[in-house]
Tab-separated table of C-alpha atoms in Angstrom:
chain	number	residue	atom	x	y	z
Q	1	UNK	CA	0.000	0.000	0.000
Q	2	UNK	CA	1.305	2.917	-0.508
Q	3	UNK	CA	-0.877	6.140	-0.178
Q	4	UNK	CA	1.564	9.047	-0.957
Q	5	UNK	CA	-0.185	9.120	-4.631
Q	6	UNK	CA	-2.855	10.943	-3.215
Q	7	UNK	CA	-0.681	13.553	-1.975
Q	8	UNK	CA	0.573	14.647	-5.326
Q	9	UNK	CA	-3.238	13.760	-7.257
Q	10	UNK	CA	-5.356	15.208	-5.133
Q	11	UNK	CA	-6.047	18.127	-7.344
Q	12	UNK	CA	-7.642	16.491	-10.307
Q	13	UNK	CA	-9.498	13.855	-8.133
Q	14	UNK	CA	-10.964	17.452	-6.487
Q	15	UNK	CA	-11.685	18.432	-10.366
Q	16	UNK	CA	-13.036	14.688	-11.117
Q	17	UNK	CA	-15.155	14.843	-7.892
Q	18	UNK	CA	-16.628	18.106	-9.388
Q	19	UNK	CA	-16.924	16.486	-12.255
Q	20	UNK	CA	-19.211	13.356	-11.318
Q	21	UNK	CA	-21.849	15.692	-8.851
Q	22	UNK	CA	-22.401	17.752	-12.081
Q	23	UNK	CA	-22.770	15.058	-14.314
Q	24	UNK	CA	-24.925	13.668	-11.224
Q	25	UNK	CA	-26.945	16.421	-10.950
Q	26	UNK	CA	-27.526	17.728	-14.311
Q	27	UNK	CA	-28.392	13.760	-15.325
Q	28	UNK	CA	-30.753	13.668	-12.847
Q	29	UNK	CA	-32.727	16.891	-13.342
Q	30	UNK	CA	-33.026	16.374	-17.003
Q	31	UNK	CA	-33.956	12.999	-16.579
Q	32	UNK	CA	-36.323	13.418	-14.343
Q	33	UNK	CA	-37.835	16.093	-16.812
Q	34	UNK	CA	-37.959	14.411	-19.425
Q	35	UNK	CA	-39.252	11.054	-17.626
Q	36	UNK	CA	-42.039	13.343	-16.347
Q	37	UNK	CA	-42.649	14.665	-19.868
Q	38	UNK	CA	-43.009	11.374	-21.136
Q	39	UNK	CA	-45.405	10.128	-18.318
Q	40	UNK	CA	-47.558	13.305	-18.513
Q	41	UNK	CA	-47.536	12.164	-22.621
Q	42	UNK	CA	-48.781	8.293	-21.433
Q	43	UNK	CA	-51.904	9.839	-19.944
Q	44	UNK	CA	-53.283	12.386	-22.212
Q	45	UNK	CA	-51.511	11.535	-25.754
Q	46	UNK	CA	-53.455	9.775	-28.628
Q	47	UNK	CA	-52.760	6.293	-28.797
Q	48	UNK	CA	-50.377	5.497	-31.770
Q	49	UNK	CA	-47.765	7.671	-29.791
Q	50	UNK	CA	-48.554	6.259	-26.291
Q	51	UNK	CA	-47.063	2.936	-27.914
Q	52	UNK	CA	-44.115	4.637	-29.115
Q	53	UNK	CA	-43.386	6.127	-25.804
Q	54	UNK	CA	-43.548	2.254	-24.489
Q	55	UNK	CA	-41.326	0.780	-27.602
Q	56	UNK	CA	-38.784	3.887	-26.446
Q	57	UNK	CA	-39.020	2.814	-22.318
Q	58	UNK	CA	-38.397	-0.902	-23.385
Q	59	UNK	CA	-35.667	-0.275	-25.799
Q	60	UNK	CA	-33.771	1.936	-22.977
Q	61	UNK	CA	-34.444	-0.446	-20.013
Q	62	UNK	CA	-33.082	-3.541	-22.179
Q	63	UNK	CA	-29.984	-2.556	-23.162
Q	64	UNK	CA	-26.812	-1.704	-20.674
Q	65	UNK	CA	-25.840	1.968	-20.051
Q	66	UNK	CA	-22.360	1.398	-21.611
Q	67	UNK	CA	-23.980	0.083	-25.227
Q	68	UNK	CA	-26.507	3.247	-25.294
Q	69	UNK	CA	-23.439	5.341	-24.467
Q	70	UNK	CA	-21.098	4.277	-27.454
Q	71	UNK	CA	-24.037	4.208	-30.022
Q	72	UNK	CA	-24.548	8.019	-28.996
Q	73	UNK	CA	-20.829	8.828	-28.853
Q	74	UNK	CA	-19.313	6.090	-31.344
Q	75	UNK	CA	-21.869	6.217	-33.549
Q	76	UNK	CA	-23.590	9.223	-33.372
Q	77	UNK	CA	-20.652	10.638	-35.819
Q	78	UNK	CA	-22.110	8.022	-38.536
Q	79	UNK	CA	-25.298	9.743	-38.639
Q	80	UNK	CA	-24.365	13.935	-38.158
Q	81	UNK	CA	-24.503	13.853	-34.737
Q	82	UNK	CA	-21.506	14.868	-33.361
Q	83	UNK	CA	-21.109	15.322	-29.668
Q	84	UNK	CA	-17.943	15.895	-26.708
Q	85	UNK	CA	-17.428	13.560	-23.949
Q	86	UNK	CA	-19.482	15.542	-21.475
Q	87	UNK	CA	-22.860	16.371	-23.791
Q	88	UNK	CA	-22.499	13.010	-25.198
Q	89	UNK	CA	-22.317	11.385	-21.736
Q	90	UNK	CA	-25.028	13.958	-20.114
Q	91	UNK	CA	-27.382	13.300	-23.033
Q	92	UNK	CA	-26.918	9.629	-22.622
Q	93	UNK	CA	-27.719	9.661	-18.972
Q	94	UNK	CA	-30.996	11.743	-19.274
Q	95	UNK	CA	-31.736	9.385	-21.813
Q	96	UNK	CA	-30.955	6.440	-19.342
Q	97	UNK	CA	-32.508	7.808	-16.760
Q	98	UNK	CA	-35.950	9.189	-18.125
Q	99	UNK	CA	-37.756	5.516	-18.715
Q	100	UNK	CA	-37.442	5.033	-15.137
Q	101	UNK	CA	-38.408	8.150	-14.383
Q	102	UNK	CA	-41.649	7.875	-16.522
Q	103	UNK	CA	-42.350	4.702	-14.745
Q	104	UNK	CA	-41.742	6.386	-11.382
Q	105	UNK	CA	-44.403	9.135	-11.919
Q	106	UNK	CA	-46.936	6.793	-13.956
Q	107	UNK	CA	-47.529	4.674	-10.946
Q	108	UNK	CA	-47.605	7.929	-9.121
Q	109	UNK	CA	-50.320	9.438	-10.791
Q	110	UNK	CA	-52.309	6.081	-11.455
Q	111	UNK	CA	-52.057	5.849	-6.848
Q	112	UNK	CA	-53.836	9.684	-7.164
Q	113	UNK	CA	-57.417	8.629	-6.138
Q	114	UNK	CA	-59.618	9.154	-8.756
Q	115	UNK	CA	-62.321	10.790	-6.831
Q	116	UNK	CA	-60.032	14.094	-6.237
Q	117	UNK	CA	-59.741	14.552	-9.963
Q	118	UNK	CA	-63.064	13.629	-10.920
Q	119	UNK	CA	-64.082	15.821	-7.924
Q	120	UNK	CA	-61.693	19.023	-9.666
Q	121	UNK	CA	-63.238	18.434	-12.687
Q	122	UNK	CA	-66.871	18.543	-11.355
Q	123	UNK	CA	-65.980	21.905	-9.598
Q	124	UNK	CA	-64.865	23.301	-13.480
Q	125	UNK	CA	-60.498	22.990	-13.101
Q	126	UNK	CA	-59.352	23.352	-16.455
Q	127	UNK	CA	-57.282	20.302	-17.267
Q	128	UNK	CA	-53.546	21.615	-17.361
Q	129	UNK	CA	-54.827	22.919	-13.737
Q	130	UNK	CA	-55.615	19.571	-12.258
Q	131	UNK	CA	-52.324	18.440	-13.444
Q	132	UNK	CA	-50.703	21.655	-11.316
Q	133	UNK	CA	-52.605	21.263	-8.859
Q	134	UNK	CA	-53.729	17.950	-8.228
Q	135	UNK	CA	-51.649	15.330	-9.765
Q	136	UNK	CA	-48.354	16.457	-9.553
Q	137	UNK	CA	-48.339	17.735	-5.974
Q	138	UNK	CA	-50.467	14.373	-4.954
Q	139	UNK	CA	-48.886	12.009	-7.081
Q	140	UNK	CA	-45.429	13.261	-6.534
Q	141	UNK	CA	-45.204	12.657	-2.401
Q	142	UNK	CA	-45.551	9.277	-3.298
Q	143	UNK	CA	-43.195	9.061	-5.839
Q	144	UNK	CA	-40.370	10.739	-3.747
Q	145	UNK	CA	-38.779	7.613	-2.273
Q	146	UNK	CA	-38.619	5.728	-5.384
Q	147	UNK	CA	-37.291	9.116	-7.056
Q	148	UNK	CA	-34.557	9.691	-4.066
Q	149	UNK	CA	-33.817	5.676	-4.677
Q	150	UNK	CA	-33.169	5.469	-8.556
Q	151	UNK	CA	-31.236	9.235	-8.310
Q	152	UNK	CA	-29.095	7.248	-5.920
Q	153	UNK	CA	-28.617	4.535	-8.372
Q	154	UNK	CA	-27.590	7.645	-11.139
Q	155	UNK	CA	-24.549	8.396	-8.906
Q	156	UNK	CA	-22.851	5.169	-9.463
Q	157	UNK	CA	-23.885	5.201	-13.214
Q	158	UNK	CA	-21.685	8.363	-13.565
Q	159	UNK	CA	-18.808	6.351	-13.059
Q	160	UNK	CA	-19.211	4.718	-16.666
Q	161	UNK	CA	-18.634	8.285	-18.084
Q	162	UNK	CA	-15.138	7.914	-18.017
Q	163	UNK	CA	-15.275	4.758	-20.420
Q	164	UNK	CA	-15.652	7.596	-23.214
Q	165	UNK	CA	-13.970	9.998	-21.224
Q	166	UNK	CA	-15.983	12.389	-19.498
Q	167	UNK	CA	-13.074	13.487	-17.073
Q	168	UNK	CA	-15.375	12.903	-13.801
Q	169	UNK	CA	-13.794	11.054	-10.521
Q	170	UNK	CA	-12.660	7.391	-12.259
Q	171	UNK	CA	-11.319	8.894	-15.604
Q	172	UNK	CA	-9.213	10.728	-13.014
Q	173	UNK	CA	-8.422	7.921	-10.722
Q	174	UNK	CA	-8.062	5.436	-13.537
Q	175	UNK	CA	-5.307	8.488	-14.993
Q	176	UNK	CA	-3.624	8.718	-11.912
Q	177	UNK	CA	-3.312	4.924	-11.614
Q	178	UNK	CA	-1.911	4.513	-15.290
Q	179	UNK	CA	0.645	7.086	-14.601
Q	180	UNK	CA	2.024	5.625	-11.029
Q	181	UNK	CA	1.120	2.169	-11.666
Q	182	UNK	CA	-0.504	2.163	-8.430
Q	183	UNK	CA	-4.369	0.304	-9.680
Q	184	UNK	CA	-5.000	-0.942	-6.607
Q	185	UNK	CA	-4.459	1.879	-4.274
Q	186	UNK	CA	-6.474	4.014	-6.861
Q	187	UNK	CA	-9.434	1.926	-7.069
Q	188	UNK	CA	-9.659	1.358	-3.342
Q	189	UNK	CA	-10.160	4.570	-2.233
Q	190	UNK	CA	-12.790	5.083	-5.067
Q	191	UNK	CA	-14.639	1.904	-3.870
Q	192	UNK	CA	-14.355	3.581	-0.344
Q	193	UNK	CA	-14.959	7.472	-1.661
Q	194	UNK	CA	-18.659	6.260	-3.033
Q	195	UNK	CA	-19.009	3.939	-0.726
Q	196	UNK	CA	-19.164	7.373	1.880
Q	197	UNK	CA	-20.744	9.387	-0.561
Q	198	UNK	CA	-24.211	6.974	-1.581
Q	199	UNK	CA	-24.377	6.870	2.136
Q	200	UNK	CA	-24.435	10.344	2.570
Q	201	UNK	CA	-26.948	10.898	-0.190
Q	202	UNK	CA	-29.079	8.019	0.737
Q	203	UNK	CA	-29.402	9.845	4.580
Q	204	UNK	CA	-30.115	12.684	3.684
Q	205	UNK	CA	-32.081	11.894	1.125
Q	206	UNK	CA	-34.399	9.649	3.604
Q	207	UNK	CA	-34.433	12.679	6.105
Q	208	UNK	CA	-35.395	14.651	2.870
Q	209	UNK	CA	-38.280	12.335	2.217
Q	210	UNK	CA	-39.436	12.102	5.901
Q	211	UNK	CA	-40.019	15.951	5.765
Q	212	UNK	CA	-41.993	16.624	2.579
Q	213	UNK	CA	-44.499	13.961	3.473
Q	214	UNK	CA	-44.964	14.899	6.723
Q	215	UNK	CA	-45.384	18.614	5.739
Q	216	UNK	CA	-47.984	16.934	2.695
Q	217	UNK	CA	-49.511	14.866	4.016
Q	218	UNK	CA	-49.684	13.734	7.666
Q	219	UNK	CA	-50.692	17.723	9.055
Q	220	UNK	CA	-54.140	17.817	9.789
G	1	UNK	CA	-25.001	6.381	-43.339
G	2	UNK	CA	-26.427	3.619	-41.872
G	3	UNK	CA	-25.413	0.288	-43.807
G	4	UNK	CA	-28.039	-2.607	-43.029
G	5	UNK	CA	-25.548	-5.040	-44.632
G	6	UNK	CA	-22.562	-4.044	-42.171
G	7	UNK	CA	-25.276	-4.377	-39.323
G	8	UNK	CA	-26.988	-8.093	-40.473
G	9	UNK	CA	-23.228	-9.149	-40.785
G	10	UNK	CA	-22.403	-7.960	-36.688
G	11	UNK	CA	-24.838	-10.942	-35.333
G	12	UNK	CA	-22.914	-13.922	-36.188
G	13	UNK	CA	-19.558	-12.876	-33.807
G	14	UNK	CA	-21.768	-11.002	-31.382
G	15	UNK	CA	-24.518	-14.153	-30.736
G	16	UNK	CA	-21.430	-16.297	-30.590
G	17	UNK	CA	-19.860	-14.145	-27.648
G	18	UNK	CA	-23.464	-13.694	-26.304
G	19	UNK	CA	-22.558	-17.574	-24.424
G	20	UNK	CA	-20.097	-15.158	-22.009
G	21	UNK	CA	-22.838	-12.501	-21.265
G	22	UNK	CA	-24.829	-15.381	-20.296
G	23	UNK	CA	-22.541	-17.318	-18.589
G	24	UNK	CA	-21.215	-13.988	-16.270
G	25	UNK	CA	-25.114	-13.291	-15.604
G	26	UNK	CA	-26.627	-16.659	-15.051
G	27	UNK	CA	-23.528	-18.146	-13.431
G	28	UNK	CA	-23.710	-14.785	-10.955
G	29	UNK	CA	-27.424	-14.821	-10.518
G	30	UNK	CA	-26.839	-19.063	-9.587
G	31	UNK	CA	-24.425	-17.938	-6.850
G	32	UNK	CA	-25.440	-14.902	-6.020
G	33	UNK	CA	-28.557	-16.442	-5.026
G	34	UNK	CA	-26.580	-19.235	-2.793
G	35	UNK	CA	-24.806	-16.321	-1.329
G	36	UNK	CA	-27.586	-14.211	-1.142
G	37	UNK	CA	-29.713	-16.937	1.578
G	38	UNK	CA	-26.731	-16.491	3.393
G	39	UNK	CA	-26.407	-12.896	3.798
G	40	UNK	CA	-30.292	-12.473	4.330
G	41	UNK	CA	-30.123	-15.463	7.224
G	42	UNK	CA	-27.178	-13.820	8.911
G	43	UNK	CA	-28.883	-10.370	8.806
G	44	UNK	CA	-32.358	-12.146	10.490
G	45	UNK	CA	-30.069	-14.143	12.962
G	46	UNK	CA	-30.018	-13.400	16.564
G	47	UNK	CA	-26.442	-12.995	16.670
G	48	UNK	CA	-25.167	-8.862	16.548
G	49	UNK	CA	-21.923	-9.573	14.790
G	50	UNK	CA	-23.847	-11.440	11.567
G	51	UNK	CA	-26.201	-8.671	11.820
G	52	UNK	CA	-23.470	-6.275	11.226
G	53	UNK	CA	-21.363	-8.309	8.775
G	54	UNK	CA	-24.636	-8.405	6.707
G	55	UNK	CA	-25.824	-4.856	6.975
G	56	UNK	CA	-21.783	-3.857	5.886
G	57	UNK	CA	-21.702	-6.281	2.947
G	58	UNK	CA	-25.210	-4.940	1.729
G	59	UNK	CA	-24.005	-1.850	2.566
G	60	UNK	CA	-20.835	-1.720	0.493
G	61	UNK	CA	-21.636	-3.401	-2.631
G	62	UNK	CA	-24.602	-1.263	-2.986
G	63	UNK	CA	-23.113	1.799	-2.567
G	64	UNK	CA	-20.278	1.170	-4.943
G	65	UNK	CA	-20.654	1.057	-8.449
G	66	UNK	CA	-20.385	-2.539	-10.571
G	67	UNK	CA	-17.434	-1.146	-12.492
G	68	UNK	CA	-15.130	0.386	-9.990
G	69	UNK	CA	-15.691	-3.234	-7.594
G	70	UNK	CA	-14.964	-4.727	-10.479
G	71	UNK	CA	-11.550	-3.221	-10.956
G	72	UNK	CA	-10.208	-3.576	-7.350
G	73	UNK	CA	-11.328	-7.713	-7.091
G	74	UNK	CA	-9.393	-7.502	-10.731
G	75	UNK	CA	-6.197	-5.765	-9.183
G	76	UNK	CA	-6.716	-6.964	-5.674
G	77	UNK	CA	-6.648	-10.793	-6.726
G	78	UNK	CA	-2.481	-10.689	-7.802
G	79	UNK	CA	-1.862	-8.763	-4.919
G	80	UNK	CA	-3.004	-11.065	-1.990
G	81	UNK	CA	-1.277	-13.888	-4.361
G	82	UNK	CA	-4.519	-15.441	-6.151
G	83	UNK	CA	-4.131	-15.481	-9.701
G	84	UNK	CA	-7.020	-15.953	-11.742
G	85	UNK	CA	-8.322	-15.729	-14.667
G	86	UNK	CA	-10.615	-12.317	-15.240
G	87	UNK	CA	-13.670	-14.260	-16.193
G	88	UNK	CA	-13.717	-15.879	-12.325
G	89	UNK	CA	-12.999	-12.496	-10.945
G	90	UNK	CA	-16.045	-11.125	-13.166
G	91	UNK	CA	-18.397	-14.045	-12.582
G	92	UNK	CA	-17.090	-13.629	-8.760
G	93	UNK	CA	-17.659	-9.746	-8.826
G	94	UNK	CA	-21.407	-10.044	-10.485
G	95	UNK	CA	-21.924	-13.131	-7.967
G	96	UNK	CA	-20.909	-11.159	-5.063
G	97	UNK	CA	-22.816	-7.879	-6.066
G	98	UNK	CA	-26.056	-10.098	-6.819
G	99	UNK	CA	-26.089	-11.528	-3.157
G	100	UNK	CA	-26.456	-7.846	-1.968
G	101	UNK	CA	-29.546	-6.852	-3.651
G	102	UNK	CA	-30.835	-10.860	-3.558
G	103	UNK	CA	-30.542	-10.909	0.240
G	104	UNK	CA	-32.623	-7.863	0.685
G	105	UNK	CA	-35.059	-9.069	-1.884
G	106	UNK	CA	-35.256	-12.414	0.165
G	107	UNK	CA	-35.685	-10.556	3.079
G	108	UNK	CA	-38.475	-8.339	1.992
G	109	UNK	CA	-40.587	-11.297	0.829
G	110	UNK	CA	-39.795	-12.927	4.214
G	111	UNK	CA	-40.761	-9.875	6.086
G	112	UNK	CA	-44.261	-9.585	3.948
G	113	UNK	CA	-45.731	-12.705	4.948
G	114	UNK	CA	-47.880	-12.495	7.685
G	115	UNK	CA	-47.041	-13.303	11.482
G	116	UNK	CA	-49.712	-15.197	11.936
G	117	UNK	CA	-49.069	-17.846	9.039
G	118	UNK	CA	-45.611	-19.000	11.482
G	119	UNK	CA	-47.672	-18.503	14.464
G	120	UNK	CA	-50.134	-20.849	13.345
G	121	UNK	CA	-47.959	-23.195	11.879
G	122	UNK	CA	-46.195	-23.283	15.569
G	123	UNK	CA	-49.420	-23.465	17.017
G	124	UNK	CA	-50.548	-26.502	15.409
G	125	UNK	CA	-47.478	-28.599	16.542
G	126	UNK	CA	-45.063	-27.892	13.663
G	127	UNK	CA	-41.246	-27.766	14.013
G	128	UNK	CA	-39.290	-24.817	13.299
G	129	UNK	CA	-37.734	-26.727	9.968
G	130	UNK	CA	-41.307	-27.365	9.035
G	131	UNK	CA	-42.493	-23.983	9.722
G	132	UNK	CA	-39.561	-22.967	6.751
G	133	UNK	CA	-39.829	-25.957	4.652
G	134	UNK	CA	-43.949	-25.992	4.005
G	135	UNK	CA	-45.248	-22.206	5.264
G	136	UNK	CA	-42.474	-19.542	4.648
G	137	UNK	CA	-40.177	-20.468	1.679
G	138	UNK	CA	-42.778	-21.480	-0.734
G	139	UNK	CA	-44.411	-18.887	-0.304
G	140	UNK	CA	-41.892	-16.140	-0.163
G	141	UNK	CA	-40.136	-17.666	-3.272
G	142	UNK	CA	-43.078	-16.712	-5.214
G	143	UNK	CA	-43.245	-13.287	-3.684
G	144	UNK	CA	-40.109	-12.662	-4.811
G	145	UNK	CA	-40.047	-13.971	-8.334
G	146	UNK	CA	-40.556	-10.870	-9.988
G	147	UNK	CA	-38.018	-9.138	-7.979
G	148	UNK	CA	-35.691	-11.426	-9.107
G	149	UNK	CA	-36.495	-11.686	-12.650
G	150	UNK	CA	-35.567	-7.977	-12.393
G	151	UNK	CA	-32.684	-8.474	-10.592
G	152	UNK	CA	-31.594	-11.003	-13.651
G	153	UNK	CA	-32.426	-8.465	-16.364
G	154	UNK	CA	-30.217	-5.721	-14.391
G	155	UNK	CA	-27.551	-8.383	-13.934
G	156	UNK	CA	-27.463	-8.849	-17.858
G	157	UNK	CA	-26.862	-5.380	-18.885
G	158	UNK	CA	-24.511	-4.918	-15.872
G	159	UNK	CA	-22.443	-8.048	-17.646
G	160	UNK	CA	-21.805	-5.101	-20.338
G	161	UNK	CA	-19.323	-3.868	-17.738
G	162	UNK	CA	-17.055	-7.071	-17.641
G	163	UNK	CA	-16.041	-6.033	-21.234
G	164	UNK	CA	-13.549	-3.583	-19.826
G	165	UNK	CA	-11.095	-6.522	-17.801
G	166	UNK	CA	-10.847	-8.204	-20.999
G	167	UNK	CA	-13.802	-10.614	-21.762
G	168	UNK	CA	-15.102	-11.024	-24.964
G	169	UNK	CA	-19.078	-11.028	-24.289
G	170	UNK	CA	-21.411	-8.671	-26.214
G	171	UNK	CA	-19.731	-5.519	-25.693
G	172	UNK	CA	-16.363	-6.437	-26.014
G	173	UNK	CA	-16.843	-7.862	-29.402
G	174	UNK	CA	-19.123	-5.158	-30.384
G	175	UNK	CA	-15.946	-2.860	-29.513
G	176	UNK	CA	-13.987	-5.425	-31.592
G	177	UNK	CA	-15.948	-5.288	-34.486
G	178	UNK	CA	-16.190	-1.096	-34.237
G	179	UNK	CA	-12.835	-1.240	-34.717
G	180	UNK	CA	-12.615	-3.758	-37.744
G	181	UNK	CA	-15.268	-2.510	-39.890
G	182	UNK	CA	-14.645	1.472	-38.674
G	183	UNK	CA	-18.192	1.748	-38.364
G	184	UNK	CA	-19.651	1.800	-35.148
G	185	UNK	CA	-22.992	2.892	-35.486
G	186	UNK	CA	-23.937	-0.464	-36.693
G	187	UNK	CA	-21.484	-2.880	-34.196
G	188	UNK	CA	-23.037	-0.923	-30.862
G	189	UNK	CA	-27.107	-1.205	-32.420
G	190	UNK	CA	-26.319	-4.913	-33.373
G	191	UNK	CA	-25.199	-5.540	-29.036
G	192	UNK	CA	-27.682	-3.270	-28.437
G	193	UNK	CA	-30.742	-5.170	-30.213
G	194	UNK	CA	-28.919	-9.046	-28.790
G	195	UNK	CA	-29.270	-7.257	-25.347
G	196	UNK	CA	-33.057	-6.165	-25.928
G	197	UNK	CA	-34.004	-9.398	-27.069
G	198	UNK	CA	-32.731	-11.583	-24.142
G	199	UNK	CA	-33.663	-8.887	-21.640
G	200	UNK	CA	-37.765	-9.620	-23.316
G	201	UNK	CA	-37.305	-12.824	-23.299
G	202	UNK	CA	-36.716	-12.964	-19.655
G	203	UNK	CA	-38.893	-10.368	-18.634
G	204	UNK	CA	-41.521	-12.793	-20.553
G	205	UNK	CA	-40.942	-15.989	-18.752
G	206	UNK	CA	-40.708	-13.552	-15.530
G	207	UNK	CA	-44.511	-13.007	-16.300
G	208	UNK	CA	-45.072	-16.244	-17.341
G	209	UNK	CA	-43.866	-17.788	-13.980
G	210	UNK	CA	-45.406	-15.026	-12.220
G	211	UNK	CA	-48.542	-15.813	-13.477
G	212	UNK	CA	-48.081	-19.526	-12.829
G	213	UNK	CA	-46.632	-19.461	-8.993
G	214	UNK	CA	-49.430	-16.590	-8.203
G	215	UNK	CA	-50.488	-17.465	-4.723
């Protein structure tokens, strides 16, 4: 063992840590808004595109991360679309992200009791209101912990960003490893560093969760 | 553009190293599940220390991602003196990772059956084997079925991942072909499409048995 790498690196694993909560956060956000756009869709949108919207989910929740990312960056060049590391890799992880998303906030909306819609509607709410209103503020307390739970699982996807070299945490670790020949060392700490850092998320995402519903839903 | 001949031609290699994408996942699901029982009976036992082993290994391998795990078993192994081959270290690594979420999935079906049910069973004279055997395990196997069906499908496309120590499943040979025909477009679609199409086959016979065990 021999830990003195980390005295010279620690720099760029700063940068790379930087990195990997961007990616993180900006993956998340986007693929949460598009997973919601796509849910919102598989309510109110005509059929024929309701099954594309499924064909879409299915194709993204079959195939691994790592193939959807070199199609986009490896092959997107084939067909005009030319992309850097970090769009490529923060496109592909909305992308990965959204069908779960969509799923996520489908069985959200579809637990929204019927009666307080049916009740908006009889009162006159315009449509894009109940949504507003009703079904996203209902639906979404119950979709929190399964939202906190798959943005959890989005951290450690980041890590297969630095395969086509988005310089996040590993593309740095994996750099500083190649350069002092010290793998083990290297990976170690990064199994340890997100070992520390889902643990953090996951707390305070749970104290995160406890809150909203209470405020939501539990005061009289 | 897109060349449909260059992308018919990609199945042949990429079915043929499909048997290693299948082997890492089914061989890992096989002992993950072994290992699995074990972590979930050590984190139900009434002993604190198995309570804690099993809350760290849980702990751990779900909070670290597949790939960097991956890398220190691969660079941890010559170290310590083992030296094996990287498909046991992947097969070992998916196993490993699979008993983490397969314990807890054990454990939640446990936990949903009702009290009563073992109660009963006591009540009417069984013994504790028995109460296992004939009450609990049936029924939480088919609790958990579609859990682990799921579990299965994630464990193929995390399989993707053992491409990068070297073995030549899907991915690998995708990259392999990429780099032979220069066009990669049609290589990654062609792993893509092989990964889609065992991913629905499983998630069909995970309805089909779903539908059959239904209690």
């Amino acid at each position: 063992m021999d830990l003195s790498i980390f005295v010279t690196y620690w720099p760029i694993l700063v940068r790379g840590f930087g990195m990997t909560v961007f990616c993180w956060i900006l993956g998340t956000a986007f693929g949460m808004a598009l997973g919601l756009a796509i849910a919102l869709c598989q309510r109110y949108a005509p059929a024929p595109f309701r099954w594309l919207l499924q064909i879409y989910i299915e194709i993204i929740r079959g195939t691994p991360f790592l193939v959807q990312l070199f199609v986009l960056y490896y092959g997107g060049p084939l067909i005009g679309l030319r992309l850097d590391a970090l769009p490529a890799g923060l496109l592909g992880l909305t992308i990965y992200g959204s069908p779960y998303f969509a799923e996520i906030f489908r069985s959200a909306f579809r637990a929204v009791p019927n009666g307080q819609i049916e009740a908006a509607r009889a009162i006159g709410m315009a449509e894009p209101t109940i949504i507003r209103r009703i079904l996203l503020p209902v639906g979404l307390v119950s979709a929190l912990p399964a939202l906190v739970n798959f943005s959890i699982i989005l951290t450690k996807e980041t890590v297969i960003l630095s395969i086509i070299t988005v310089p996040e945490l590993m593309y740095q670790t994996q750099r500083m490893s190649t350069e002092t020949f010290r793998y083990l060392e290297a990976n170690l700490v990064l199994a340890l560093f997100f070992w520390f850092f889902v643990e953090v998320i996951s707390r305070i995402g749970r104290r995160f969760e406890r809150r909203i519903t209470h405020y939501l839903i539990e005061r009289p | 553009m897109f060349s449909i001949s260059t992308f018919t031609d990609g199945f042949g290699p990429l079915l043929w190293a499909a048997r290693y994408t299948l082997l890492v996942s089914g061989l890992g699901i096989a002992l993950g599940l072994v290992l699995g029982a074990v972590i979930c009976i050590m984190g139900m036992s009434k002993s604190r220390p198995a309570r804690v082993f099993a809350a760290l290994w849980v702990s751990y391998l779900r909070g670290v991602p597949m790939l960097v795990q991956l890398l220190v078993v691969f660079f941890l192994l010559p170290v310590i003196g083992i030296d094996v081959p990287a498909i046991v270290a992947a097969v070992g690594t998916t196993a490993v990772v699979a008993s983490a979420y397969i314990s807890e999935i054990w454990r939640g079906a446990i936990n949903a059956l009702p009290k009563g049910q073992a109660e009963a069973a006591v009540a009417i004279g069984m013994a504790p084997g028995d109460v296992w055997r004939r009450v609990i395990l049936p029924q939480a196997v088919a609790l958990s079925l579609p859990a682990l069906i799921n579990e299965l499908i994630l464990l193929v496309k995390a399989s993707s991942l053992v491409s990068v120590v070297g073995i030549m499943e899907i991915t690998r040979a995708s990259q392999a072909q990429a780099g032979t025909t220069f066009r990669p477009l049609e290589a990654y679609l062609a792993a893509a499409c092989i990964y889609l199409a065992i991913n629905l086959c499983l998630a069909a016979i995970g309805r089909y048995l779903e539908h059959r065990m239904a209690i």
